[in-house]
C-alpha cells in the first residue's frame, strides 16, 4: 500500500510518460532502509508493464559488489544482449555504457530500466549505468534507481549528477493510516509504541506492526537497536522457522555473486554435504522470502533479508559457502578467485598473487573499486612482507585514482617501510610527496625524486622507473626547476637502456628539458610519427612533449591519434586529460573552432570522472579559446576563478595560463597596452606568473601587443634573449614568431616577403597575423592594391579559425584600403559547443553511430542534434552540411564585396 508517497510516485510516472513520448530521463530514489524505495520502484514497473512499456529490472547484490560488471551483465541479458558476452569483453564502464545505449536504442518502443539497491552494484556497473543515464535525453527510456543512505553513497550520488528524489519518513498521520491497514486492532499503547519505534519508516511499520499483532510488545525489544537491525532480526526470525536445507540454500544465495538457481543448488549441495533439490527452496518461495522467475533466477524479497542472512551466519559457515561456490564456478576465473579468497582461513601467498592479477585486470578495465578491493584482500592474504608492502602501495594508487585520498593515506600508513625492497621504498617516497602527505612542494624535492627514480632503475624495476619519470616530467614542465635539477634528471634518463628507441623516454626528456634537449627530441619525435606501433598512451606523452617544445602541428597529430585510440578503449578518465591537452594545442594554434568544443568536452568529462585538477586546466584552456574568439567576459571569468584556486594552492607556474587568457582577451578587445602588461608577466623570471617554457608558444601574442602599444625597444630585448633559446631548442613556434617579429620591426617589404615565403602551411593563424601586418604596412604606404589580397586572405583565415576580433581588424584594414569585405555569415555561432563538434564530425563523413562512439552519446542523440543543427544553419542534409563546413574552414581568399 502506497501511503504518503504522492511526490515520488508522480516523479516516476512522469518519467514513464516522458519515455512514451520518445524522450528519456532518470531519477534516483534515495533514503534509509525500508523507507519505501522498492515499493515505489515496483509500482513503476507495474505501471510501465500495464502501458506496454518494456521493463528490465535488476538489483545490486552485496556478495557480487567486487565482481566486474556483474549487474550490467544481468541487465544486458534482460534487454536481449548476447548472453555469451563476458567480463573480458568490457574494456571500461564507458564503453559498456555506450553498448548499453546502443542496445536500448535499437528498438523504438519505450522501456523502463529499474535498478534496485544500486549501492550494491559493482563499481563498473554503477559507473556504466549512471554514465548512460546522463545521456538518455533522446532515448525512449526511463531509468529508475534505488539507493540506500550512507556517506559512501552520498559521494557516489554527488559524482553521478543524476536527479534525486529523496524519500523522507512518513508523517504521523500517514504512519497511522499505514499501520492501521496492516495491523488493525492494536491496543493504543502498543500502537503508539510501534509508531514511535518505526519513526515513519514504512517497512518498519509493516514488519513491526505485524509482529506486534501476533506476538505482542515483547517482540519489539530491545528498543535501542537501529531500525534496520530490528527489521533484519525480524527477517532472521522468519528464516529460523524454515527447514535446515532451506536455510542453507538461502545462505548460499545470500553469498553468491550470481543469481542462477542451478548454481545455488549445486553449491548448496556441497555446503550441506548431501544433494539439495528445487523442493528445498520451495518453503522460502511459499513464505514469499524469495521468488524464482521463469529463467530460474532467484531474487530476495528485500535486501535486508540478504543482509540478515549474512550477518547471522558464523564465520566458519561463510567460509564453507565461499569454498562451495568456488568449486561450482569453474569458468569465470575472477569470480572463482574471489570466492576462494572468501574461503581462505589464513595467509596464502599463492592466492594473494592470483588476487593481485585480478586487481591488475580490473584496473586495466578501469574498475577501480574492484581493483582496490582485490588489492586489499591480497594484502590480508600476503605471507611475504615485501609483497604485502608492494600491494599496499598499489592499493593506495588505485584509491587516489578514485579520489579517496583519506583511504590512500591510511593504506600508506599501513606500509612497513623496513620490509620494502629498495625500489618500493623509492616508490613509497614518491607517493608520499606526489599525492598524499606533503602536497605540492614546487622544486624543493625534485632532486630527491631523481635519486629515487634512479634507484628504481638500478633495482631492475625499469618499467616503474619510466612510469615515475613520465609522471615527474609533466610536473617538471610546470615547476620552473633550476638548471642543476634539469641536468640531474637528464643524467638519470640517459642511464636507461635503449633510451633513443623508447617513445616514453623520448617524451619525458622533451618535457624535462624543452630547451636543452628540444632539437634532438624533436628530431626523434619526427621519426616516431611514422611508426604504426605506438600505443595511445605513448602518442599522448609524445603530444605533450611536442607541444612543450613548441612543435604544435606535430603535437596535434599525436593527440589526434591518441584521442582516437583512447576513445576506442573507452578510457574516459584518460580521455579527459588528453582532450584538455589537445584543446590547449589547438588554442595555441589559434583554432577556436577546435579548441572550444574540445575543451568543453574535456571539462565535462574531467568533472564527471572526479579529476578536479584537470577540470581546472580544461576551464583555463576554454578561457584561452574564448579570448581568441572574442568572448572576453567568459574568458576573464575563467581566469579569475582559476586564480582563486591556484594562488592559495601554491601552484604558481600555472598562473601563466591565467595571464595568457587576460593578455589575449585584452588583445581581442583592442587594449594592446594592457595585453602587453599581462603577457609580460609570463616572460619575467621574477614574477610569480612566470613560466619557463610557455613563452615558446605565446611569443606571437606578446609581439603583436608590443608593436601595437609602442613597446618596440622592450620587444627587442625579449628577441635578443629568445633568439638564443630558438637556436638551442629549435622550437618551431618560436622560430615562426621570431620571423614575425623581424618583419614587423624591420619596416622593410622584403623582410615581410621573406617571412611569408617560409613554409607556414601548418601555421594558419601566424600566417594570417603576418599577412594582416604586411597588408597594413602596405596600405599605410599608399600601396592599397597590393595590400588587399593579403588582408582578404588574413580575414578569411581568421574567420575560418573562429578568431573573430582578428578577422574584424583585417576587414577594418581592408576598408581603410578602399575596399569593403562583408563579414562572413557565422550561423555556426548559434550552435552550442556540442552541436559544433557534431556538425564538424558529420561534415567529415562520420555516421551517426561513429559520432556517437566518439562523443559517448547514443546514435539517437546524434540524430536529434543534427535535426536541430540543420535549421540553425539554413541547410537540409548532411551533404549541404559538408559544403557549409568546407566553406567555413577554407582559407583561400573569398570573393570580396565592394561597396
PDB file of C-alpha atoms in Angstrom, residues 286-540:
ATOM      1  CA  UNK A 286       5.881 -20.151  -0.287  1.00  0.00           C
ATOM      2  CA  UNK A 287       6.602 -17.708   2.531  1.00  0.00           C
ATOM      3  CA  UNK A 288       7.497 -15.079  -0.098  1.00  0.00           C
ATOM      4  CA  UNK A 289      11.001 -14.571   1.224  1.00  0.00           C
ATOM      5  CA  UNK A 290      12.355 -15.199  -2.278  1.00  0.00           C
ATOM      6  CA  UNK A 291      10.982 -15.617  -5.755  1.00  0.00           C
ATOM      7  CA  UNK A 292      12.220 -17.612  -8.741  1.00  0.00           C
ATOM      8  CA  UNK A 293      11.424 -16.238 -12.203  1.00  0.00           C
ATOM      9  CA  UNK A 294      10.820 -18.039 -15.485  1.00  0.00           C
ATOM     10  CA  UNK A 295      14.556 -18.078 -16.260  1.00  0.00           C
ATOM     11  CA  UNK A 296      15.284 -19.781 -12.927  1.00  0.00           C
ATOM     12  CA  UNK A 297      16.893 -16.801 -11.309  1.00  0.00           C
ATOM     13  CA  UNK A 298      16.407 -16.326  -7.593  1.00  0.00           C
ATOM     14  CA  UNK A 299      15.719 -12.914  -6.044  1.00  0.00           C
ATOM     15  CA  UNK A 300      15.199 -11.968  -2.417  1.00  0.00           C
ATOM     16  CA  UNK A 301      12.013 -10.257  -1.341  1.00  0.00           C
ATOM     17  CA  UNK A 302      14.008  -7.472   0.296  1.00  0.00           C
ATOM     18  CA  UNK A 303      17.719  -6.650   0.501  1.00  0.00           C
ATOM     19  CA  UNK A 304      17.557  -6.648   4.277  1.00  0.00           C
ATOM     20  CA  UNK A 305      16.845 -10.385   4.139  1.00  0.00           C
ATOM     21  CA  UNK A 306      20.139 -10.974   2.333  1.00  0.00           C
ATOM     22  CA  UNK A 307      21.894  -8.743   4.845  1.00  0.00           C
ATOM     23  CA  UNK A 308      20.216 -10.553   7.758  1.00  0.00           C
ATOM     24  CA  UNK A 309      21.358 -13.938   6.468  1.00  0.00           C
ATOM     25  CA  UNK A 310      24.908 -12.693   6.030  1.00  0.00           C
ATOM     26  CA  UNK A 311      25.040 -11.083   9.470  1.00  0.00           C
ATOM     27  CA  UNK A 312      23.559 -14.070  11.291  1.00  0.00           C
ATOM     28  CA  UNK A 313      25.859 -16.674   9.727  1.00  0.00           C
ATOM     29  CA  UNK A 314      29.027 -17.632  11.549  1.00  0.00           C
ATOM     30  CA  UNK A 315      32.459 -17.053  10.052  1.00  0.00           C
ATOM     31  CA  UNK A 316      33.021 -20.775   9.574  1.00  0.00           C
ATOM     32  CA  UNK A 317      29.761 -21.195   7.650  1.00  0.00           C
ATOM     33  CA  UNK A 318      30.502 -18.201   5.435  1.00  0.00           C
ATOM     34  CA  UNK A 319      33.904 -19.637   4.552  1.00  0.00           C
ATOM     35  CA  UNK A 320      32.375 -23.026   3.767  1.00  0.00           C
ATOM     36  CA  UNK A 321      29.805 -21.376   1.474  1.00  0.00           C
ATOM     37  CA  UNK A 322      32.538 -19.475  -0.374  1.00  0.00           C
ATOM     38  CA  UNK A 323      34.501 -22.712  -0.752  1.00  0.00           C
ATOM     39  CA  UNK A 324      31.434 -24.451  -2.181  1.00  0.00           C
ATOM     40  CA  UNK A 325      30.820 -21.612  -4.645  1.00  0.00           C
ATOM     41  CA  UNK A 326      34.482 -21.661  -5.702  1.00  0.00           C
ATOM     42  CA  UNK A 327      34.117 -25.353  -6.567  1.00  0.00           C
ATOM     43  CA  UNK A 328      30.961 -24.732  -8.598  1.00  0.00           C
ATOM     44  CA  UNK A 329      32.262 -21.718 -10.523  1.00  0.00           C
ATOM     45  CA  UNK A 330      34.835 -23.111 -12.915  1.00  0.00           C
ATOM     46  CA  UNK A 331      34.850 -20.872 -15.986  1.00  0.00           C
ATOM     47  CA  UNK A 332      34.909 -17.342 -14.544  1.00  0.00           C
ATOM     48  CA  UNK A 333      38.384 -17.039 -13.030  1.00  0.00           C
ATOM     49  CA  UNK A 334      37.776 -13.692 -11.340  1.00  0.00           C
ATOM     50  CA  UNK A 335      34.580 -14.861  -9.602  1.00  0.00           C
ATOM     51  CA  UNK A 336      36.256 -18.081  -8.583  1.00  0.00           C
ATOM     52  CA  UNK A 337      39.302 -16.398  -7.061  1.00  0.00           C
ATOM     53  CA  UNK A 338      37.033 -14.058  -5.076  1.00  0.00           C
ATOM     54  CA  UNK A 339      35.216 -16.995  -3.509  1.00  0.00           C
ATOM     55  CA  UNK A 340      38.492 -18.811  -2.861  1.00  0.00           C
ATOM     56  CA  UNK A 341      39.701 -15.675  -1.095  1.00  0.00           C
ATOM     57  CA  UNK A 342      36.469 -15.575   0.897  1.00  0.00           C
ATOM     58  CA  UNK A 343      37.063 -19.177   1.965  1.00  0.00           C
ATOM     59  CA  UNK A 344      40.709 -18.681   2.940  1.00  0.00           C
ATOM     60  CA  UNK A 345      41.307 -19.161   6.657  1.00  0.00           C
ATOM     61  CA  UNK A 346      44.749 -17.553   6.792  1.00  0.00           C
ATOM     62  CA  UNK A 347      47.618 -16.106   4.743  1.00  0.00           C
ATOM     63  CA  UNK A 348      48.119 -17.696   1.335  1.00  0.00           C
ATOM     64  CA  UNK A 349      50.795 -16.114  -0.860  1.00  0.00           C
ATOM     65  CA  UNK A 350      49.801 -18.027  -3.989  1.00  0.00           C
ATOM     66  CA  UNK A 351      46.194 -16.864  -3.640  1.00  0.00           C
ATOM     67  CA  UNK A 352      47.394 -13.340  -2.914  1.00  0.00           C
ATOM     68  CA  UNK A 353      49.284 -13.390  -6.226  1.00  0.00           C
ATOM     69  CA  UNK A 354      46.141 -14.512  -8.065  1.00  0.00           C
ATOM     70  CA  UNK A 355      44.130 -11.740  -6.431  1.00  0.00           C
ATOM     71  CA  UNK A 356      46.820  -9.254  -7.409  1.00  0.00           C
ATOM     72  CA  UNK A 357      46.432 -10.382 -11.014  1.00  0.00           C
ATOM     73  CA  UNK A 358      42.666  -9.962 -10.682  1.00  0.00           C
ATOM     74  CA  UNK A 359      43.230  -6.461  -9.334  1.00  0.00           C
ATOM     75  CA  UNK A 360      45.508  -5.605 -12.236  1.00  0.00           C
ATOM     76  CA  UNK A 361      42.939  -6.829 -14.767  1.00  0.00           C
ATOM     77  CA  UNK A 362      40.245  -4.809 -13.023  1.00  0.00           C
ATOM     78  CA  UNK A 363      42.451  -1.729 -13.129  1.00  0.00           C
ATOM     79  CA  UNK A 364      43.006  -2.213 -16.847  1.00  0.00           C
ATOM     80  CA  UNK A 365      39.216  -2.197 -17.244  1.00  0.00           C
ATOM     81  CA  UNK A 366      39.009   0.975 -15.124  1.00  0.00           C
ATOM     82  CA  UNK A 367      37.047  -0.951 -12.482  1.00  0.00           C
ATOM     83  CA  UNK A 368      38.929   0.917  -9.770  1.00  0.00           C
ATOM     84  CA  UNK A 369      36.779  -0.167  -6.830  1.00  0.00           C
ATOM     85  CA  UNK A 370      37.154  -3.819  -7.805  1.00  0.00           C
ATOM     86  CA  UNK A 371      40.916  -3.382  -8.138  1.00  0.00           C
ATOM     87  CA  UNK A 372      41.116  -1.670  -4.751  1.00  0.00           C
ATOM     88  CA  UNK A 373      39.131  -4.414  -3.002  1.00  0.00           C
ATOM     89  CA  UNK A 374      41.228  -7.121  -4.655  1.00  0.00           C
ATOM     90  CA  UNK A 375      44.487  -5.451  -3.639  1.00  0.00           C
ATOM     91  CA  UNK A 376      43.245  -5.029  -0.071  1.00  0.00           C
ATOM     92  CA  UNK A 377      42.215  -8.685   0.214  1.00  0.00           C
ATOM     93  CA  UNK A 378      45.548  -9.691  -1.343  1.00  0.00           C
ATOM     94  CA  UNK A 379      47.268  -7.661   1.384  1.00  0.00           C
ATOM     95  CA  UNK A 380      45.375  -9.649   4.022  1.00  0.00           C
ATOM     96  CA  UNK A 381      46.435 -12.932   2.424  1.00  0.00           C
ATOM     97  CA  UNK A 382      50.086 -11.950   1.916  1.00  0.00           C
ATOM     98  CA  UNK A 383      52.775 -14.004   3.585  1.00  0.00           C
ATOM     99  CA  UNK A 384      55.775 -12.151   2.126  1.00  0.00           C
ATOM    100  CA  UNK A 385      56.147  -8.786   3.966  1.00  0.00           C
ATOM    101  CA  UNK A 386      57.800  -7.185   0.942  1.00  0.00           C
ATOM    102  CA  UNK A 387      54.987  -8.252  -1.375  1.00  0.00           C
ATOM    103  CA  UNK A 388      52.441  -7.092   1.193  1.00  0.00           C
ATOM    104  CA  UNK A 389      54.028  -3.631   1.109  1.00  0.00           C
ATOM    105  CA  UNK A 390      54.045  -3.541  -2.674  1.00  0.00           C
ATOM    106  CA  UNK A 391      50.334  -4.455  -2.746  1.00  0.00           C
ATOM    107  CA  UNK A 392      49.543  -1.738  -0.236  1.00  0.00           C
ATOM    108  CA  UNK A 393      51.288   0.785  -2.479  1.00  0.00           C
ATOM    109  CA  UNK A 394      49.292  -0.453  -5.487  1.00  0.00           C
ATOM    110  CA  UNK A 395      46.076  -0.178  -3.467  1.00  0.00           C
ATOM    111  CA  UNK A 396      46.996   3.373  -2.450  1.00  0.00           C
ATOM    112  CA  UNK A 397      47.480   4.372  -6.068  1.00  0.00           C
ATOM    113  CA  UNK A 398      44.088   2.948  -7.012  1.00  0.00           C
ATOM    114  CA  UNK A 399      42.444   4.744  -4.083  1.00  0.00           C
ATOM    115  CA  UNK A 400      43.955   8.023  -5.254  1.00  0.00           C
ATOM    116  CA  UNK A 401      42.595   7.404  -8.750  1.00  0.00           C
ATOM    117  CA  UNK A 402      39.141   7.131  -7.192  1.00  0.00           C
ATOM    118  CA  UNK A 403      39.696  10.418  -5.385  1.00  0.00           C
ATOM    119  CA  UNK A 404      39.658   8.739  -1.958  1.00  0.00           C
ATOM    120  CA  UNK A 405      42.758  10.416  -0.559  1.00  0.00           C
ATOM    121  CA  UNK A 406      41.865   9.508   3.038  1.00  0.00           C
ATOM    122  CA  UNK A 407      41.885   5.806   2.156  1.00  0.00           C
ATOM    123  CA  UNK A 408      45.135   6.224   0.231  1.00  0.00           C
ATOM    124  CA  UNK A 409      46.819   7.851   3.218  1.00  0.00           C
ATOM    125  CA  UNK A 410      45.620   5.089   5.517  1.00  0.00           C
ATOM    126  CA  UNK A 411      46.992   2.434   3.156  1.00  0.00           C
ATOM    127  CA  UNK A 412      50.357   4.185   3.037  1.00  0.00           C
ATOM    128  CA  UNK A 413      50.381   4.430   6.816  1.00  0.00           C
ATOM    129  CA  UNK A 414      49.948   0.637   6.941  1.00  0.00           C
ATOM    130  CA  UNK A 415      53.132   0.072   4.925  1.00  0.00           C
ATOM    131  CA  UNK A 416      56.032  -1.292   6.972  1.00  0.00           C
ATOM    132  CA  UNK A 417      58.798   0.638   5.239  1.00  0.00           C
ATOM    133  CA  UNK A 418      61.576  -1.501   6.731  1.00  0.00           C
ATOM    134  CA  UNK A 419      60.255  -4.564   4.871  1.00  0.00           C
ATOM    135  CA  UNK A 420      60.147  -2.917   1.460  1.00  0.00           C
ATOM    136  CA  UNK A 421      62.636  -3.596  -1.270  1.00  0.00           C
ATOM    137  CA  UNK A 422      64.722  -0.534  -2.216  1.00  0.00           C
ATOM    138  CA  UNK A 423      62.664   0.079  -5.344  1.00  0.00           C
ATOM    139  CA  UNK A 424      59.440   0.065  -3.363  1.00  0.00           C
ATOM    140  CA  UNK A 425      60.946   2.336  -0.729  1.00  0.00           C
ATOM    141  CA  UNK A 426      61.610   4.793  -3.525  1.00  0.00           C
ATOM    142  CA  UNK A 427      58.076   4.386  -4.805  1.00  0.00           C
ATOM    143  CA  UNK A 428      56.685   4.943  -1.300  1.00  0.00           C
ATOM    144  CA  UNK A 429      58.598   8.203  -1.005  1.00  0.00           C
ATOM    145  CA  UNK A 430      57.348   9.280  -4.398  1.00  0.00           C
ATOM    146  CA  UNK A 431      53.721   8.570  -3.489  1.00  0.00           C
ATOM    147  CA  UNK A 432      54.021  10.422  -0.209  1.00  0.00           C
ATOM    148  CA  UNK A 433      55.331  13.515  -1.963  1.00  0.00           C
ATOM    149  CA  UNK A 434      53.310  13.444  -5.139  1.00  0.00           C
ATOM    150  CA  UNK A 435      49.865  12.566  -3.871  1.00  0.00           C
ATOM    151  CA  UNK A 436      49.281  12.202  -0.185  1.00  0.00           C
ATOM    152  CA  UNK A 437      51.432  13.597   2.561  1.00  0.00           C
ATOM    153  CA  UNK A 438      53.377  16.737   1.804  1.00  0.00           C
ATOM    154  CA  UNK A 439      51.350  18.094  -1.099  1.00  0.00           C
ATOM    155  CA  UNK A 440      52.862  20.482  -3.624  1.00  0.00           C
ATOM    156  CA  UNK A 441      56.417  21.424  -2.797  1.00  0.00           C
ATOM    157  CA  UNK A 442      57.438  23.063  -6.052  1.00  0.00           C
ATOM    158  CA  UNK A 443      61.049  22.283  -6.895  1.00  0.00           C
ATOM    159  CA  UNK A 444      62.135  21.581  -3.312  1.00  0.00           C
ATOM    160  CA  UNK A 445      62.203  17.794  -3.584  1.00  0.00           C
ATOM    161  CA  UNK A 446      62.744  17.274  -7.301  1.00  0.00           C
ATOM    162  CA  UNK A 447      66.392  16.317  -6.775  1.00  0.00           C
ATOM    163  CA  UNK A 448      65.382  13.652  -4.286  1.00  0.00           C
ATOM    164  CA  UNK A 449      62.983  12.129  -6.774  1.00  0.00           C
ATOM    165  CA  UNK A 450      65.716  11.961  -9.386  1.00  0.00           C
ATOM    166  CA  UNK A 451      67.639   9.732  -6.972  1.00  0.00           C
ATOM    167  CA  UNK A 452      64.551   7.641  -6.252  1.00  0.00           C
ATOM    168  CA  UNK A 453      63.826   7.087  -9.940  1.00  0.00           C
ATOM    169  CA  UNK A 454      67.419   6.057 -10.479  1.00  0.00           C
ATOM    170  CA  UNK A 455      67.111   3.652  -7.520  1.00  0.00           C
ATOM    171  CA  UNK A 456      64.116   2.024  -9.188  1.00  0.00           C
ATOM    172  CA  UNK A 457      66.123   1.626 -12.392  1.00  0.00           C
ATOM    173  CA  UNK A 458      69.172   0.176 -10.621  1.00  0.00           C
ATOM    174  CA  UNK A 459      66.992  -2.335  -8.770  1.00  0.00           C
ATOM    175  CA  UNK A 460      65.747  -3.665 -12.082  1.00  0.00           C
ATOM    176  CA  UNK A 461      62.249  -2.179 -11.980  1.00  0.00           C
ATOM    177  CA  UNK A 462      62.711  -0.246 -15.211  1.00  0.00           C
ATOM    178  CA  UNK A 463      59.007  -0.126 -16.057  1.00  0.00           C
ATOM    179  CA  UNK A 464      58.077   1.552 -12.788  1.00  0.00           C
ATOM    180  CA  UNK A 465      61.072   3.863 -13.082  1.00  0.00           C
ATOM    181  CA  UNK A 466      59.958   5.008 -16.517  1.00  0.00           C
ATOM    182  CA  UNK A 467      56.401   5.462 -15.215  1.00  0.00           C
ATOM    183  CA  UNK A 468      57.779   7.671 -12.444  1.00  0.00           C
ATOM    184  CA  UNK A 469      59.921   9.646 -14.875  1.00  0.00           C
ATOM    185  CA  UNK A 470      56.907  10.286 -17.122  1.00  0.00           C
ATOM    186  CA  UNK A 471      54.807  11.488 -14.188  1.00  0.00           C
ATOM    187  CA  UNK A 472      57.597  13.704 -12.908  1.00  0.00           C
ATOM    188  CA  UNK A 473      58.314  15.115 -16.366  1.00  0.00           C
ATOM    189  CA  UNK A 474      54.848  16.674 -16.590  1.00  0.00           C
ATOM    190  CA  UNK A 475      55.281  18.074 -13.098  1.00  0.00           C
ATOM    191  CA  UNK A 476      58.732  19.267 -14.160  1.00  0.00           C
ATOM    192  CA  UNK A 477      57.229  21.279 -17.004  1.00  0.00           C
ATOM    193  CA  UNK A 478      55.040  23.165 -14.528  1.00  0.00           C
ATOM    194  CA  UNK A 479      57.701  23.704 -11.823  1.00  0.00           C
ATOM    195  CA  UNK A 480      60.321  26.082 -13.304  1.00  0.00           C
ATOM    196  CA  UNK A 481      63.191  23.909 -11.994  1.00  0.00           C
ATOM    197  CA  UNK A 482      66.783  25.234 -11.749  1.00  0.00           C
ATOM    198  CA  UNK A 483      69.410  24.182 -14.291  1.00  0.00           C
ATOM    199  CA  UNK A 484      71.213  21.761 -11.945  1.00  0.00           C
ATOM    200  CA  UNK A 485      67.964  19.871 -11.314  1.00  0.00           C
ATOM    201  CA  UNK A 486      67.318  19.609 -15.034  1.00  0.00           C
ATOM    202  CA  UNK A 487      70.819  18.216 -15.553  1.00  0.00           C
ATOM    203  CA  UNK A 488      70.284  15.654 -12.786  1.00  0.00           C
ATOM    204  CA  UNK A 489      67.124  14.341 -14.423  1.00  0.00           C
ATOM    205  CA  UNK A 490      68.747  14.216 -17.834  1.00  0.00           C
ATOM    206  CA  UNK A 491      71.587  12.185 -16.356  1.00  0.00           C
ATOM    207  CA  UNK A 492      69.060   9.719 -14.918  1.00  0.00           C
ATOM    208  CA  UNK A 493      67.176   9.489 -18.215  1.00  0.00           C
ATOM    209  CA  UNK A 494      70.378   8.851 -20.144  1.00  0.00           C
ATOM    210  CA  UNK A 495      71.112   5.793 -17.981  1.00  0.00           C
ATOM    211  CA  UNK A 496      68.072   3.868 -19.218  1.00  0.00           C
ATOM    212  CA  UNK A 497      68.629   1.132 -21.765  1.00  0.00           C
ATOM    213  CA  UNK A 498      67.524   1.875 -25.335  1.00  0.00           C
ATOM    214  CA  UNK A 499      66.585   5.434 -24.442  1.00  0.00           C
ATOM    215  CA  UNK A 500      66.695   6.520 -28.085  1.00  0.00           C
ATOM    216  CA  UNK A 501      64.176   3.890 -29.155  1.00  0.00           C
ATOM    217  CA  UNK A 502      61.761   4.249 -26.214  1.00  0.00           C
ATOM    218  CA  UNK A 503      58.972   6.705 -27.125  1.00  0.00           C
ATOM    219  CA  UNK A 504      58.053   7.337 -23.490  1.00  0.00           C
ATOM    220  CA  UNK A 505      61.615   8.208 -22.543  1.00  0.00           C
ATOM    221  CA  UNK A 506      61.859  10.488 -25.562  1.00  0.00           C
ATOM    222  CA  UNK A 507      58.671  12.224 -24.451  1.00  0.00           C
ATOM    223  CA  UNK A 508      59.882  12.548 -20.858  1.00  0.00           C
ATOM    224  CA  UNK A 509      63.186  14.120 -21.911  1.00  0.00           C
ATOM    225  CA  UNK A 510      61.346  16.632 -24.087  1.00  0.00           C
ATOM    226  CA  UNK A 511      59.214  17.799 -21.178  1.00  0.00           C
ATOM    227  CA  UNK A 512      62.113  17.861 -18.706  1.00  0.00           C
ATOM    228  CA  UNK A 513      64.348  19.962 -20.954  1.00  0.00           C
ATOM    229  CA  UNK A 514      62.388  21.558 -23.847  1.00  0.00           C
ATOM    230  CA  UNK A 515      65.260  23.956 -24.492  1.00  0.00           C
ATOM    231  CA  UNK A 516      68.403  21.929 -23.745  1.00  0.00           C
ATOM    232  CA  UNK A 517      67.152  18.763 -25.459  1.00  0.00           C
ATOM    233  CA  UNK A 518      64.494  20.300 -27.677  1.00  0.00           C
ATOM    234  CA  UNK A 519      66.290  19.912 -31.003  1.00  0.00           C
ATOM    235  CA  UNK A 520      67.327  16.264 -30.574  1.00  0.00           C
ATOM    236  CA  UNK A 521      63.959  15.301 -29.072  1.00  0.00           C
ATOM    237  CA  UNK A 522      62.118  16.983 -31.913  1.00  0.00           C
ATOM    238  CA  UNK A 523      64.165  15.004 -34.424  1.00  0.00           C
ATOM    239  CA  UNK A 524      63.349  11.720 -32.676  1.00  0.00           C
ATOM    240  CA  UNK A 525      59.653  12.566 -32.423  1.00  0.00           C
ATOM    241  CA  UNK A 526      59.502  13.439 -36.104  1.00  0.00           C
ATOM    242  CA  UNK A 527      60.846   9.949 -36.841  1.00  0.00           C
ATOM    243  CA  UNK A 528      58.423   8.347 -34.380  1.00  0.00           C
ATOM    244  CA  UNK A 529      55.489   9.989 -36.174  1.00  0.00           C
ATOM    245  CA  UNK A 530      55.832   7.423 -38.957  1.00  0.00           C
ATOM    246  CA  UNK A 531      55.563   4.406 -36.629  1.00  0.00           C
ATOM    247  CA  UNK A 532      52.378   2.334 -36.572  1.00  0.00           C
ATOM    248  CA  UNK A 533      53.041   0.504 -33.298  1.00  0.00           C
ATOM    249  CA  UNK A 534      52.740   3.416 -30.900  1.00  0.00           C
ATOM    250  CA  UNK A 535      50.159   2.937 -28.177  1.00  0.00           C
ATOM    251  CA  UNK A 536      47.648   5.720 -27.434  1.00  0.00           C
ATOM    252  CA  UNK A 537      49.482   6.363 -24.141  1.00  0.00           C
ATOM    253  CA  UNK A 538      52.782   6.788 -25.990  1.00  0.00           C
ATOM    254  CA  UNK A 539      51.108   9.103 -28.513  1.00  0.00           C
ATOM    255  CA  UNK A 540      49.674  11.131 -25.634  1.00  0.00           C
TER     256      UNK A 540
END
